[in-house]
CSV table of C-alpha atoms and ligand atoms in Angstrom, one decimal:
chain,number,residue,atom,x,y,z
A,26,UNK,CA,63.9,-58.6,-130.0
A,27,UNK,CA,62.6,-61.8,-128.1
A,28,UNK,CA,63.6,-60.8,-125.1
A,29,UNK,CA,61.9,-57.0,-125.2
A,30,UNK,CA,58.6,-59.1,-126.5
A,31,UNK,CA,58.9,-61.2,-123.2
A,32,UNK,CA,59.2,-57.7,-121.1
A,33,UNK,CA,56.0,-56.2,-122.4
A,34,UNK,CA,54.2,-59.8,-122.1
A,35,UNK,CA,55.4,-59.7,-118.2
A,36,UNK,CA,54.4,-56.3,-117.5
A,37,UNK,CA,50.9,-56.6,-119.5
A,38,UNK,CA,50.5,-60.0,-117.0
A,39,UNK,CA,51.8,-57.9,-113.9
A,40,UNK,CA,49.4,-55.2,-114.8
A,41,UNK,CA,46.6,-57.5,-115.4
A,42,UNK,CA,47.5,-59.5,-112.0
A,43,UNK,CA,47.2,-55.7,-110.6
A,44,UNK,CA,44.4,-54.7,-111.7
A,45,UNK,CA,42.5,-57.9,-111.0
A,46,UNK,CA,44.1,-58.0,-107.4
A,47,UNK,CA,43.1,-54.1,-107.2
A,48,UNK,CA,39.4,-55.4,-108.4
A,49,UNK,CA,38.7,-58.7,-106.1
A,50,UNK,CA,40.5,-58.0,-102.6
A,51,UNK,CA,41.9,-54.2,-102.3
A,52,UNK,CA,39.3,-52.8,-102.5
A,53,UNK,CA,37.8,-51.2,-105.8
A,54,UNK,CA,39.0,-50.6,-109.3
A,55,UNK,CA,40.1,-46.9,-109.3
A,56,UNK,CA,40.0,-45.5,-112.7
A,57,UNK,CA,40.9,-41.9,-113.3
A,58,UNK,CA,39.2,-40.2,-116.6
A,59,UNK,CA,40.8,-36.6,-117.1
A,60,UNK,CA,40.4,-34.5,-120.0
A,61,UNK,CA,41.1,-30.4,-120.7
A,62,UNK,CA,37.7,-29.2,-121.4
A,63,UNK,CA,34.9,-27.5,-118.3
A,64,UNK,CA,32.4,-29.9,-116.6
A,65,UNK,CA,29.7,-27.3,-118.1
A,66,UNK,CA,30.6,-28.9,-121.8
A,67,UNK,CA,29.3,-32.2,-123.7
A,68,UNK,CA,32.5,-34.1,-122.6
A,69,UNK,CA,32.4,-32.9,-119.2
A,70,UNK,CA,28.6,-33.6,-118.5
A,71,UNK,CA,29.6,-37.4,-120.4
A,72,UNK,CA,33.0,-37.1,-117.7
A,73,UNK,CA,30.3,-36.7,-114.7
A,74,UNK,CA,27.5,-39.2,-115.5
A,75,UNK,CA,30.2,-42.1,-116.5
A,76,UNK,CA,31.1,-41.3,-112.9
A,77,UNK,CA,27.5,-41.4,-111.8
A,78,UNK,CA,26.2,-44.3,-113.3
A,79,UNK,CA,29.6,-46.5,-112.9
A,80,UNK,CA,29.2,-45.6,-108.7
A,81,UNK,CA,25.9,-46.2,-108.0
A,82,UNK,CA,25.4,-49.8,-110.3
A,83,UNK,CA,29.1,-51.0,-109.3
A,84,UNK,CA,28.8,-50.1,-105.4
A,85,UNK,CA,32.1,-51.2,-104.3
A,86,UNK,CA,34.0,-52.4,-107.6
A,87,UNK,CA,34.6,-49.8,-108.9
A,88,UNK,CA,35.4,-46.0,-108.2
A,89,UNK,CA,35.5,-42.8,-110.9
A,90,UNK,CA,37.7,-39.4,-110.5
A,91,UNK,CA,37.4,-36.6,-112.8
A,92,UNK,CA,39.6,-34.5,-113.4
A,93,UNK,CA,38.5,-31.7,-115.8
A,94,UNK,CA,39.9,-28.2,-117.0
A,95,UNK,CA,43.7,-30.4,-117.2
A,96,UNK,CA,43.8,-30.4,-114.0
A,97,UNK,CA,45.7,-33.8,-113.7
A,98,UNK,CA,46.8,-34.1,-117.2
A,99,UNK,CA,46.8,-32.0,-120.4
A,100,UNK,CA,47.6,-32.3,-124.2
A,101,UNK,CA,51.1,-32.2,-123.5
A,102,UNK,CA,50.9,-35.1,-121.3
A,103,UNK,CA,48.1,-37.4,-121.3
A,104,UNK,CA,48.1,-40.1,-123.8
A,105,UNK,CA,52.3,-40.5,-122.3
A,106,UNK,CA,50.4,-40.6,-119.0
A,107,UNK,CA,47.9,-43.3,-120.7
A,108,UNK,CA,50.1,-45.5,-121.8
A,109,UNK,CA,51.2,-45.5,-118.4
A,110,UNK,CA,48.2,-46.9,-116.5
A,111,UNK,CA,48.5,-43.3,-114.6
A,112,UNK,CA,45.7,-42.8,-116.1
A,113,UNK,CA,42.8,-44.7,-116.7
A,114,UNK,CA,39.7,-43.3,-119.5
A,115,UNK,CA,40.6,-40.4,-121.4
A,116,UNK,CA,38.6,-37.7,-124.1
A,117,UNK,CA,41.1,-36.7,-126.3
A,118,UNK,CA,39.5,-34.7,-129.5
A,119,UNK,CA,40.4,-36.5,-132.8
A,120,UNK,CA,42.7,-33.7,-134.3
A,121,UNK,CA,45.4,-34.9,-131.2
A,122,UNK,CA,45.7,-38.4,-132.3
A,123,UNK,CA,47.6,-37.9,-135.1
A,124,UNK,CA,51.0,-39.4,-133.5
A,125,UNK,CA,49.4,-42.5,-133.2
A,126,UNK,CA,47.6,-42.9,-136.6
A,127,UNK,CA,46.4,-40.7,-140.0
A,128,UNK,CA,43.2,-42.4,-140.1
A,129,UNK,CA,41.6,-40.2,-138.0
A,130,UNK,CA,42.6,-37.1,-139.3
A,131,UNK,CA,39.4,-37.7,-141.9
A,132,UNK,CA,37.3,-36.0,-138.9
A,133,UNK,CA,39.5,-32.5,-139.7
A,134,UNK,CA,38.8,-32.2,-143.0
A,135,UNK,CA,37.3,-28.8,-143.5
A,136,UNK,CA,33.3,-28.5,-145.0
A,137,UNK,CA,33.3,-32.4,-145.0
A,138,UNK,CA,30.7,-33.3,-143.2
A,139,UNK,CA,27.0,-31.1,-143.3
A,140,UNK,CA,26.6,-31.3,-139.8
A,141,UNK,CA,26.2,-33.3,-136.1
A,142,UNK,CA,24.1,-35.9,-138.0
A,143,UNK,CA,26.2,-36.2,-140.7
A,144,UNK,CA,29.4,-37.0,-138.6
A,145,UNK,CA,26.8,-39.3,-136.3
A,146,UNK,CA,26.0,-41.6,-139.2
A,147,UNK,CA,29.7,-42.0,-140.3
A,148,UNK,CA,30.9,-43.1,-136.9
A,149,UNK,CA,28.7,-45.9,-136.3
A,150,UNK,CA,28.9,-47.3,-140.0
A,151,UNK,CA,31.3,-50.2,-140.7
A,152,UNK,CA,34.8,-47.8,-141.5
A,153,UNK,CA,33.9,-45.1,-138.7
A,154,UNK,CA,33.9,-48.2,-136.1
A,155,UNK,CA,37.1,-49.9,-137.3
A,156,UNK,CA,38.6,-46.9,-136.7
A,157,UNK,CA,37.8,-47.0,-133.0
A,158,UNK,CA,40.4,-49.8,-133.4
A,159,UNK,CA,43.1,-48.0,-135.5
A,160,UNK,CA,45.8,-47.4,-132.7
A,161,UNK,CA,45.4,-50.6,-130.6
A,162,UNK,CA,49.3,-51.4,-132.0
A,163,UNK,CA,50.1,-48.2,-129.4
A,164,UNK,CA,48.1,-49.4,-126.6
A,165,UNK,CA,45.2,-47.3,-127.1
A,166,UNK,CA,42.0,-48.9,-127.5
A,167,UNK,CA,38.8,-47.0,-128.7
A,168,UNK,CA,35.9,-47.1,-126.6
A,169,UNK,CA,33.0,-44.5,-127.9
A,170,UNK,CA,33.1,-42.0,-129.9
A,171,UNK,CA,31.3,-38.7,-128.1
A,172,UNK,CA,30.0,-35.5,-130.1
A,173,UNK,CA,31.0,-31.7,-128.8
A,174,UNK,CA,29.8,-30.0,-132.5
A,175,UNK,CA,30.7,-28.1,-135.4
A,176,UNK,CA,33.3,-24.9,-135.3
A,177,UNK,CA,33.0,-21.3,-135.4
A,178,UNK,CA,35.8,-19.1,-136.2
A,179,UNK,CA,36.7,-16.0,-134.0
A,180,UNK,CA,38.8,-13.3,-134.2
A,181,UNK,CA,40.5,-10.0,-133.6
A,182,UNK,CA,38.6,-9.0,-137.0
A,183,UNK,CA,35.2,-9.8,-139.0
A,184,UNK,CA,36.2,-13.1,-140.9
A,185,UNK,CA,33.0,-12.7,-143.7
A,186,UNK,CA,35.3,-14.0,-146.6
A,187,UNK,CA,38.4,-16.6,-146.7
A,188,UNK,CA,41.1,-13.4,-147.7
A,189,UNK,CA,40.0,-11.6,-144.2
A,190,UNK,CA,41.8,-14.2,-142.3
A,191,UNK,CA,45.3,-13.9,-144.3
A,192,UNK,CA,47.7,-12.1,-142.0
A,193,UNK,CA,46.5,-13.1,-138.9
A,194,UNK,CA,47.3,-15.9,-136.5
A,195,UNK,CA,45.2,-18.9,-135.1
A,196,UNK,CA,45.7,-21.7,-132.6
A,197,UNK,CA,45.0,-25.0,-133.6
A,198,UNK,CA,45.0,-28.3,-132.4
A,199,UNK,CA,47.5,-30.5,-133.0
A,200,UNK,CA,46.4,-31.2,-136.7
A,201,UNK,CA,48.7,-31.7,-139.8
A,202,UNK,CA,45.1,-30.7,-142.1
A,203,UNK,CA,44.0,-28.1,-139.6
A,204,UNK,CA,47.8,-26.3,-139.8
A,205,UNK,CA,47.2,-26.9,-144.0
A,206,UNK,CA,43.5,-25.7,-143.6
A,207,UNK,CA,45.2,-22.3,-142.4
A,208,UNK,CA,47.7,-21.9,-144.2
A,209,UNK,CA,45.5,-22.2,-147.4
A,210,UNK,CA,43.8,-18.8,-145.9
A,211,UNK,CA,47.2,-17.3,-145.2
A,212,UNK,CA,46.9,-17.3,-142.3
A,213,UNK,CA,49.5,-18.7,-139.8
A,214,UNK,CA,48.5,-21.3,-137.8
A,215,UNK,CA,49.7,-22.0,-134.3
A,216,UNK,CA,49.7,-25.5,-132.3
A,217,UNK,CA,48.9,-25.0,-128.8
A,218,UNK,CA,47.5,-26.8,-125.5
A,219,UNK,CA,43.5,-25.6,-125.1
A,220,UNK,CA,44.6,-24.7,-121.5
A,221,UNK,CA,46.9,-21.9,-123.1
A,222,UNK,CA,44.5,-20.7,-125.5
A,223,UNK,CA,42.5,-18.1,-123.7
A,224,UNK,CA,46.3,-16.6,-122.4
A,225,UNK,CA,47.0,-16.9,-125.5
A,226,UNK,CA,44.1,-15.3,-127.5
A,227,UNK,CA,44.6,-12.0,-123.9
A,228,UNK,CA,48.3,-11.7,-124.9
A,229,UNK,CA,47.7,-11.2,-128.5
A,230,UNK,CA,50.3,-14.5,-129.5
A,231,UNK,CA,47.5,-15.2,-131.5
A,232,UNK,CA,44.4,-13.0,-132.9
A,233,UNK,CA,41.7,-16.3,-134.2
A,234,UNK,CA,40.9,-19.7,-133.0
A,235,UNK,CA,38.6,-22.5,-134.4
A,236,UNK,CA,35.8,-23.6,-131.3
A,237,UNK,CA,32.9,-25.1,-130.7
A,238,UNK,CA,30.4,-23.2,-129.3
A,239,UNK,CA,30.0,-25.0,-126.1
A,240,UNK,CA,33.7,-24.7,-125.8
A,241,UNK,CA,34.6,-20.7,-126.4
A,242,UNK,CA,31.7,-20.0,-124.2
A,243,UNK,CA,32.7,-22.3,-121.0
A,244,UNK,CA,36.9,-20.8,-121.3
A,245,UNK,CA,35.2,-17.7,-122.1
A,246,UNK,CA,36.6,-17.0,-124.9
A,247,UNK,CA,34.2,-14.9,-126.8
A,248,UNK,CA,35.3,-12.2,-124.0
A,249,UNK,CA,38.5,-11.7,-126.0
A,250,UNK,CA,37.3,-12.2,-129.9
A,251,UNK,CA,35.1,-9.2,-130.6
A,252,UNK,CA,34.2,-11.6,-133.9
A,253,UNK,CA,32.2,-15.4,-134.3
A,254,UNK,CA,32.0,-16.5,-137.8
A,255,UNK,CA,29.4,-18.9,-137.9
A,256,UNK,CA,30.9,-21.5,-140.1
A,257,UNK,CA,30.2,-24.6,-138.9
A,258,UNK,CA,33.6,-25.9,-141.4
A,259,UNK,CA,34.4,-29.0,-139.9
A,260,UNK,CA,33.3,-31.0,-136.4
A,261,UNK,CA,35.5,-31.5,-132.8
A,262,UNK,CA,34.3,-34.8,-131.8
A,263,UNK,CA,36.2,-37.3,-129.3
A,264,UNK,CA,37.6,-40.9,-129.0
A,265,UNK,CA,36.8,-42.1,-125.5
A,266,UNK,CA,40.0,-43.9,-124.8
A,267,UNK,CA,41.8,-46.7,-122.6
A,268,UNK,CA,44.8,-49.0,-122.4
A,269,UNK,CA,43.9,-52.6,-123.1
A,270,UNK,CA,45.9,-54.0,-121.0
A,271,UNK,CA,44.6,-52.1,-117.9
A,272,UNK,CA,40.8,-52.0,-119.9
A,273,UNK,CA,40.7,-56.1,-120.6
A,274,UNK,CA,42.4,-56.6,-117.5
A,275,UNK,CA,38.9,-55.6,-115.6
A,276,UNK,CA,37.0,-58.6,-114.6
A,277,UNK,CA,34.9,-59.8,-117.4
A,278,UNK,CA,31.1,-58.9,-115.7
A,279,UNK,CA,32.5,-55.8,-114.2
A,280,UNK,CA,34.0,-54.6,-117.7
A,281,UNK,CA,30.8,-55.8,-119.1
A,282,UNK,CA,28.6,-53.2,-117.3
A,283,UNK,CA,31.3,-50.7,-117.9
A,284,UNK,CA,31.1,-50.7,-121.3
A,285,UNK,CA,26.8,-50.8,-120.6
A,286,UNK,CA,27.3,-47.6,-118.7
A,287,UNK,CA,29.9,-46.7,-121.2
A,288,UNK,CA,26.9,-47.0,-124.2
A,289,UNK,CA,24.5,-45.2,-122.3
A,290,UNK,CA,26.9,-42.1,-121.7
A,291,UNK,CA,27.7,-41.6,-125.1
A,292,UNK,CA,24.0,-41.7,-126.3
A,293,UNK,CA,23.4,-39.1,-123.6
A,294,UNK,CA,26.8,-36.8,-124.7
A,295,UNK,CA,25.6,-37.5,-128.1
A,296,UNK,CA,21.9,-37.0,-127.3
A,297,UNK,CA,22.8,-33.6,-125.9
A,298,UNK,CA,25.9,-32.4,-127.7
A,299,UNK,CA,24.2,-30.1,-130.7
A,300,UNK,CA,21.6,-28.5,-128.1
A,301,UNK,CA,24.2,-27.6,-125.7
A,302,UNK,CA,26.4,-26.3,-128.6
A,303,UNK,CA,23.6,-23.9,-129.3
A,304,UNK,CA,22.3,-22.6,-125.8
A,305,UNK,CA,25.8,-21.8,-125.6
A,306,UNK,CA,25.6,-20.0,-129.3
A,307,UNK,CA,22.5,-17.6,-127.9
A,308,UNK,CA,24.3,-17.4,-124.8
A,309,UNK,CA,27.3,-14.8,-126.9
A,310,UNK,CA,25.1,-13.8,-129.3
A,311,UNK,CA,23.4,-12.2,-127.0
A,312,UNK,CA,26.2,-11.2,-124.5
A,313,UNK,CA,27.5,-7.6,-125.0
A,314,UNK,CA,30.8,-7.4,-126.6
A,315,UNK,CA,31.1,-10.1,-129.4
A,316,UNK,CA,29.3,-10.4,-132.8
A,317,UNK,CA,28.3,-13.5,-134.2
A,318,UNK,CA,28.4,-13.2,-138.1
A,319,UNK,CA,25.7,-15.6,-140.2
A,320,UNK,CA,27.4,-16.0,-143.5
A,321,UNK,CA,25.0,-16.3,-146.8
A,322,UNK,CA,25.5,-19.2,-148.8
A,323,UNK,CA,27.3,-17.8,-151.0
A,324,UNK,CA,29.4,-16.6,-148.3
A,325,UNK,CA,30.4,-20.1,-146.9
A,326,UNK,CA,30.6,-22.0,-150.2
A,327,UNK,CA,33.5,-19.1,-150.6
A,328,UNK,CA,35.4,-20.4,-147.5
A,329,UNK,CA,34.9,-24.1,-148.9
A,330,UNK,CA,36.2,-23.3,-152.1
A,331,UNK,CA,39.1,-21.7,-150.2
A,332,UNK,CA,39.7,-24.4,-147.8
A,333,UNK,CA,38.7,-27.4,-149.4
A,334,UNK,CA,41.8,-28.2,-151.7
A,335,UNK,CA,42.8,-29.8,-148.0
A,336,UNK,CA,41.3,-32.6,-149.5
A,337,UNK,CA,43.5,-33.7,-152.0
A,338,UNK,CA,46.3,-33.0,-150.2
A,339,UNK,CA,45.5,-35.2,-147.4
A,340,UNK,CA,43.9,-38.4,-149.6
A,341,UNK,CA,46.8,-41.0,-149.9
A,342,UNK,CA,47.7,-40.5,-145.9
A,343,UNK,CA,44.0,-40.6,-144.5
A,344,UNK,CA,42.9,-43.7,-146.9
A,345,UNK,CA,40.8,-42.6,-150.3
A,346,UNK,CA,37.8,-45.4,-149.0
A,347,UNK,CA,38.0,-43.2,-145.4
A,348,UNK,CA,37.5,-39.8,-147.3
A,349,UNK,CA,34.8,-42.2,-150.3
A,350,UNK,CA,32.8,-43.5,-146.6
A,351,UNK,CA,32.5,-40.0,-145.1
A,352,UNK,CA,31.0,-38.3,-148.3
A,353,UNK,CA,28.4,-40.6,-148.2
A,354,UNK,CA,26.5,-38.9,-145.2
A,355,UNK,CA,25.8,-36.3,-146.3
A,356,UNK,CA,22.0,-35.9,-146.8
A,357,UNK,CA,22.5,-34.1,-150.3
A,358,UNK,CA,24.8,-34.5,-152.2
A,359,UNK,CA,26.7,-32.0,-154.4
A,360,UNK,CA,29.1,-32.4,-156.6
B,10,SIN,C1,38.6,-30.3,-126.1
B,10,SIN,O1,37.4,-30.1,-126.4
B,10,SIN,O2,39.0,-31.3,-125.8
B,10,SIN,C2,39.5,-29.6,-126.6
B,10,SIN,C3,39.8,-29.5,-128.1
B,10,SIN,C4,40.7,-27.7,-128.6
B,10,SIN,O3,41.7,-27.9,-128.0
B,10,SIN,O4,40.4,-27.3,-129.0
């Protein structure tokens, strides 16, 4: 045991001194930022803005390489690559951290947050901020939350009432909450990496999916899904993460500047995400071949009722305190 602690400590020191060395003597620190979506999405734009500001302000001290569309690492291996310092920044969706913490599953609960503003309020409050540190035992440090948007349900048939989803297969992210959500509908969830969603819909391996408008539009998923129901039933947001052994080994002054840049980029990503999703929604609605279905309040309530048993199922796992804190951020209180 003592030997392995010593080995970890020695490994950290080695990594720290290598990074320091790289920053001071051997040219710029290289930060590889990998992600799985397209450049023309909130996360894609955020990654590019981070690169631009970091390179503008830190000149020869920092170089940022951005790899979009799973071109360097994808869902299956990006967090392992981060642990090995093969990549230094990622922004996985919050549904992809279940292996490291159950607490973040709060973000997957259906109909918990009324809208992106409510999500924002939760992320800024103490409980939300605490969750940024919930994976440090696994060598993952959360640097910021980035928004994408609220998820919509798409399928090969019109989904008006919850029973319409029964018998269909839906692609999901690797989250037990999302699995339970589709089970509640009598549908079959299938975990697939984001990079495989287009092909899975094309081949008929799955008949439906849940995505924010920006991910649907940027991957042209609507060309394979004739119906999209505007459910806004859950959120798809991100945590910008690094490996603390890498991050805290960056010379203090440079790290402070990078963290300031992250704050600016976070502000911009989160300010623009909703409008970007709305614009993509309008593009999809204007395109031939996909019908965007708006739900009445009554219809949306039926979806809420059908999915909400998932809350009780996961309360013990996520933590009642976290769920309670999340429920206080909606503007309109429900019984
Ligand atoms: C992403 O936005 O990073 C992809 C989310 C997904 O896997 O659906």
